[in-house]
PDB file of C-alpha atoms in Angstrom:
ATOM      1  CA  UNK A   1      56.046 -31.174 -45.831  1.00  0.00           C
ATOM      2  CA  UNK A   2      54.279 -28.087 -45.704  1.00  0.00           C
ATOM      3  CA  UNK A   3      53.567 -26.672 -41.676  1.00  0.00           C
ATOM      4  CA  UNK A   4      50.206 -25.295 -40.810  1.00  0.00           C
ATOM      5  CA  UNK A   5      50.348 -22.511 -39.010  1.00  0.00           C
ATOM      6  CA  UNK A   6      48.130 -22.413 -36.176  1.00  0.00           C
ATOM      7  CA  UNK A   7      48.051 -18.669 -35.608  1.00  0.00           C
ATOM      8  CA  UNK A   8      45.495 -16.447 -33.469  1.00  0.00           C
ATOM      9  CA  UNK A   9      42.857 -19.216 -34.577  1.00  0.00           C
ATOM     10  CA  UNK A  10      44.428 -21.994 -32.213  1.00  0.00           C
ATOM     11  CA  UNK A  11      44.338 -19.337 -29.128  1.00  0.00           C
ATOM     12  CA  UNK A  12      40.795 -17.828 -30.239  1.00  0.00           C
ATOM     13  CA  UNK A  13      39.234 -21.718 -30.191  1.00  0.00           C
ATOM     14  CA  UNK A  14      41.378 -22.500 -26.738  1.00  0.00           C
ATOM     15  CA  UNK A  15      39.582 -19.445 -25.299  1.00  0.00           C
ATOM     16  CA  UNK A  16      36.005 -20.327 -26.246  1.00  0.00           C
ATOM     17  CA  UNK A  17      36.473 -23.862 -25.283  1.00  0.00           C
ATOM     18  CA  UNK A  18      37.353 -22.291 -22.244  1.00  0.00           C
ATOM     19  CA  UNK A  19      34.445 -19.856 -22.346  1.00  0.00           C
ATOM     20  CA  UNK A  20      32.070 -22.897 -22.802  1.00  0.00           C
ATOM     21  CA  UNK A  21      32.897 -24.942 -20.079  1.00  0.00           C
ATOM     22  CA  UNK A  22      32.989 -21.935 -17.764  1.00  0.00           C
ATOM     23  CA  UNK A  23      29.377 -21.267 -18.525  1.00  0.00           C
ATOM     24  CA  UNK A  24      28.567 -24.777 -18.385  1.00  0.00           C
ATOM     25  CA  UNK A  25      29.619 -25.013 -14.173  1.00  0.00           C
ATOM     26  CA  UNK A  26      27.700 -21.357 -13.976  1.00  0.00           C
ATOM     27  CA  UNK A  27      24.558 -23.379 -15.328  1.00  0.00           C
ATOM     28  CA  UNK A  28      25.051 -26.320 -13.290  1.00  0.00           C
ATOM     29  CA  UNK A  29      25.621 -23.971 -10.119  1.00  0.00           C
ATOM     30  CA  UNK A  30      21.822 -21.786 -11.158  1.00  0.00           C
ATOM     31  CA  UNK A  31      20.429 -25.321 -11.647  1.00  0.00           C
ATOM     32  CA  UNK A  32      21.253 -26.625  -8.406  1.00  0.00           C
ATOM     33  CA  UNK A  33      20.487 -23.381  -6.645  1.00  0.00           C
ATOM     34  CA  UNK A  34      16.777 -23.486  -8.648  1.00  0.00           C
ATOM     35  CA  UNK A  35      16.407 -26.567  -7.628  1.00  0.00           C
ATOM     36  CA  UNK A  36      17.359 -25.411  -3.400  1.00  0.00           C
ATOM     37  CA  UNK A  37      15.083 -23.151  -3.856  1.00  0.00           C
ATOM     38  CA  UNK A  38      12.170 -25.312  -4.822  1.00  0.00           C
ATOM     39  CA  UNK A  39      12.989 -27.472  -1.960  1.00  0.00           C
ATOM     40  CA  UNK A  40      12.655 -24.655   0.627  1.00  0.00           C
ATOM     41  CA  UNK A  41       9.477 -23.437  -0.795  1.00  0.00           C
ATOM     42  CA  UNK A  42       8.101 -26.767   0.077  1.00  0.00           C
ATOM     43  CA  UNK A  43       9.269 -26.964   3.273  1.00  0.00           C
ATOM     44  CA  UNK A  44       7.863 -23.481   3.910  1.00  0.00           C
ATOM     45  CA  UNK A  45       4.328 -24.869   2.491  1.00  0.00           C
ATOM     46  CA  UNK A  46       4.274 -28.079   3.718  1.00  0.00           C
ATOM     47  CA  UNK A  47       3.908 -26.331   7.045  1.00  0.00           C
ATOM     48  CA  UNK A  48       0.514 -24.745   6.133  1.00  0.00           C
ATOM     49  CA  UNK A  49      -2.459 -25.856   7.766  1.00  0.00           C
ATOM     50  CA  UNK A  50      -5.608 -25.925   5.576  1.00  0.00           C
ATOM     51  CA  UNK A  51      -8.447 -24.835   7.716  1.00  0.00           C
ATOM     52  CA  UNK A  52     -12.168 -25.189   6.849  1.00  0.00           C
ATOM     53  CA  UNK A  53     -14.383 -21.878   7.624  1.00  0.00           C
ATOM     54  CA  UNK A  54     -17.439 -22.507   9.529  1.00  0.00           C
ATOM     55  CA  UNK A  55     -20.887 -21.111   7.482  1.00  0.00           C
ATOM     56  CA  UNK A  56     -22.343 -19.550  10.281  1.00  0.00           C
ATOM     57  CA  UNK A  57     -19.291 -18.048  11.858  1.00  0.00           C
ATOM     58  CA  UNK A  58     -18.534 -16.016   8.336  1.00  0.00           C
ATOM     59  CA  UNK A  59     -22.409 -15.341   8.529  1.00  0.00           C
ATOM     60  CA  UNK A  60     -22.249 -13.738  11.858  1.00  0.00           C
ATOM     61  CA  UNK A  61     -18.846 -11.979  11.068  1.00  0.00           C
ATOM     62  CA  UNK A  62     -20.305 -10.114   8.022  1.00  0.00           C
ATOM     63  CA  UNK A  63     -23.932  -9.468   9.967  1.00  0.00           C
ATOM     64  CA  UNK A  64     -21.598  -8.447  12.577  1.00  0.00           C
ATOM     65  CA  UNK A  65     -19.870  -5.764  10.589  1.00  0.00           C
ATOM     66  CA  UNK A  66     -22.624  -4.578   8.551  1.00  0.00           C
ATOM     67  CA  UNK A  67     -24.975  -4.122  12.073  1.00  0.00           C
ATOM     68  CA  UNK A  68     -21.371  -1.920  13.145  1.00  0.00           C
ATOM     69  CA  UNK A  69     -21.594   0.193   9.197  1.00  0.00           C
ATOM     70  CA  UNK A  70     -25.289   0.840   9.699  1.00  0.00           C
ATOM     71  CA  UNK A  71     -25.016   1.862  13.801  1.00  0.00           C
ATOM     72  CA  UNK A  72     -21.899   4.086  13.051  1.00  0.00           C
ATOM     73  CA  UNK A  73     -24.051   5.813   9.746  1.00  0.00           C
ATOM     74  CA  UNK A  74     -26.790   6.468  11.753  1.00  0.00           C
ATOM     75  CA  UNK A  75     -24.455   7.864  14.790  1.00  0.00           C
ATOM     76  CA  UNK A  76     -23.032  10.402  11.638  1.00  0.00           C
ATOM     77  CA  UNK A  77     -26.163  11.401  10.743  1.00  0.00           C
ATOM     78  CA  UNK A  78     -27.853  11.742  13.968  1.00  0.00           C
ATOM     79  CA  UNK A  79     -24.554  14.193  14.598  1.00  0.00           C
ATOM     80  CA  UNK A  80     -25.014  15.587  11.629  1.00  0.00           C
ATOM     81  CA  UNK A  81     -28.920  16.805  12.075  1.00  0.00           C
ATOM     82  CA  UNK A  82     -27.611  17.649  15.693  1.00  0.00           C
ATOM     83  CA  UNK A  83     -24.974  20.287  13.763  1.00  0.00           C
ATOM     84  CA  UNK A  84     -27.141  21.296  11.215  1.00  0.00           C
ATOM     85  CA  UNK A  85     -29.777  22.753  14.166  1.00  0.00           C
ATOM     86  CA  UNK A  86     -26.703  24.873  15.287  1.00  0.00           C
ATOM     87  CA  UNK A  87     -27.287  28.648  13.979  1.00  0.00           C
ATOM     88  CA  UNK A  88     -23.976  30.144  12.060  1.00  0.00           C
ATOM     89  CA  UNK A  89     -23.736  33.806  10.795  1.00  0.00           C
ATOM     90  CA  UNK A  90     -22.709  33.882   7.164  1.00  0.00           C
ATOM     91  CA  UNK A  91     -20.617  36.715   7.700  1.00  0.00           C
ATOM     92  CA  UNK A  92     -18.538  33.906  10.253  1.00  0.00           C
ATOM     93  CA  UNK A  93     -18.389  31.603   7.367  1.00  0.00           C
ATOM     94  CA  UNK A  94     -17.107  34.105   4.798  1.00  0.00           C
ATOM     95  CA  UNK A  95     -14.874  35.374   7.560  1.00  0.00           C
ATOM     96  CA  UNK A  96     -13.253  32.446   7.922  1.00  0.00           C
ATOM     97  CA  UNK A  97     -13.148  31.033   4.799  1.00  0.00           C
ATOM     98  CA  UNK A  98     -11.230  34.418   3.393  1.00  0.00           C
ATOM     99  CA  UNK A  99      -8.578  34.699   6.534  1.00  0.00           C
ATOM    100  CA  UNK A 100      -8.230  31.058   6.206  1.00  0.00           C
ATOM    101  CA  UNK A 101      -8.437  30.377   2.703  1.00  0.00           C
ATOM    102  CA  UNK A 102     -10.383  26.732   3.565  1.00  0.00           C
ATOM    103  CA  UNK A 103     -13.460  25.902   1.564  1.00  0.00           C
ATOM    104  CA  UNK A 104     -17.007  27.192   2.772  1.00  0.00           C
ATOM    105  CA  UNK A 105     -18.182  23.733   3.778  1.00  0.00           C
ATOM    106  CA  UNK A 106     -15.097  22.789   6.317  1.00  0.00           C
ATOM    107  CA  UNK A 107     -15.791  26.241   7.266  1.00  0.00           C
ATOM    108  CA  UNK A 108     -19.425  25.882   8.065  1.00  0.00           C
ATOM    109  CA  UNK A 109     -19.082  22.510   9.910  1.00  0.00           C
ATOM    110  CA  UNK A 110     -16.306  23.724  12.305  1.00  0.00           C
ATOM    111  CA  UNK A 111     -18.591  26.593  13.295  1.00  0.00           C
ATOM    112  CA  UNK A 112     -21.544  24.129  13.816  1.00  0.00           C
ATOM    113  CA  UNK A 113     -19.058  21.661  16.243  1.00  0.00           C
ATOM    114  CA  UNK A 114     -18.454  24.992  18.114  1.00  0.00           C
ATOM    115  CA  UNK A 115     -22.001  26.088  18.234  1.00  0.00           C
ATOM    116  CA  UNK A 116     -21.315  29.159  16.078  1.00  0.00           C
ATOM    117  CA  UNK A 117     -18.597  30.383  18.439  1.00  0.00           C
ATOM    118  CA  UNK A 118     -16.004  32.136  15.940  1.00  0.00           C
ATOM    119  CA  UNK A 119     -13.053  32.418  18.207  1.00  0.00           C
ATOM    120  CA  UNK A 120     -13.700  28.966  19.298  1.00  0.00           C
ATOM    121  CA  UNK A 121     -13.516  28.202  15.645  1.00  0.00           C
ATOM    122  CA  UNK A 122     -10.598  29.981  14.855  1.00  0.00           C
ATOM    123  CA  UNK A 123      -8.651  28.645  17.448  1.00  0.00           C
ATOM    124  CA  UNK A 124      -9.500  25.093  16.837  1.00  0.00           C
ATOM    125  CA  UNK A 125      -8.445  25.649  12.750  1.00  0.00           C
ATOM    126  CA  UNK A 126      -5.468  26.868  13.795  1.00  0.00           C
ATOM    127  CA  UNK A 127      -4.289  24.468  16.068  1.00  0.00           C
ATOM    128  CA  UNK A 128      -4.411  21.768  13.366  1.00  0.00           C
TER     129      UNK A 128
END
């Protein structure tokens, strides 16, 4: 009788076998911690509480908050027509804007807030 034999082939199948049934308990372990998972994400939202929003409470929240945009715009501009009455001396502006290297308008509105004091200005760019 002739005798097969088994060769490299016998340990190559032994080692996939082995391969496969590895990967099959790998699986079964990200299955089962998918499925852990899912279970604490429902406990986490089975603890949220649906709440209903009241009409007229959102309505007074957004009246609320567009009454605050408008009051603070119209604190800005009233500052800003307060500034604008304050006389600067271009030669301050270009001055300032040279030694300083900051752009003409930054340069003009600091001078305004000091009430076209230059050394006042000067100082407070500095100390940023």
């Amino acid at each position: 009788s002739a005798r097969v034999s088994s060769g490299p082939w016998l340990s190559l199948s032994f080692r996939l076998r082995s391969y496969n049934n590895s990967m099959d308990g790998e699986e079964d372990k990200r299955t089962q911690s998918a499925k852990g998972q899912d279970k604490d994400l429902g406990k986490v939202t089975d603890f949220a509480e649906e709440k209903t929003l009241d009409a007229s409470k959102v309505q007074k929240a957004v009246s609320a908050l567009a009454s605050t945009g408008k009051s603070a715009k119209a604190a800005q501009a009233a500052r800003d027509k307060e500034l604008a009455a304050v006389a600067i001396k271009k030669e301050d502006v270009t001055f300032i804007t040279a030694e300083l290297e900051i752009e003409n308008e930054v340069a003009e509105r600091r001078l305004r807030e000091n009430k076209g004091d230059l050394v006042a200005t000067l100082r407070s760019l500095v100390a940023c």
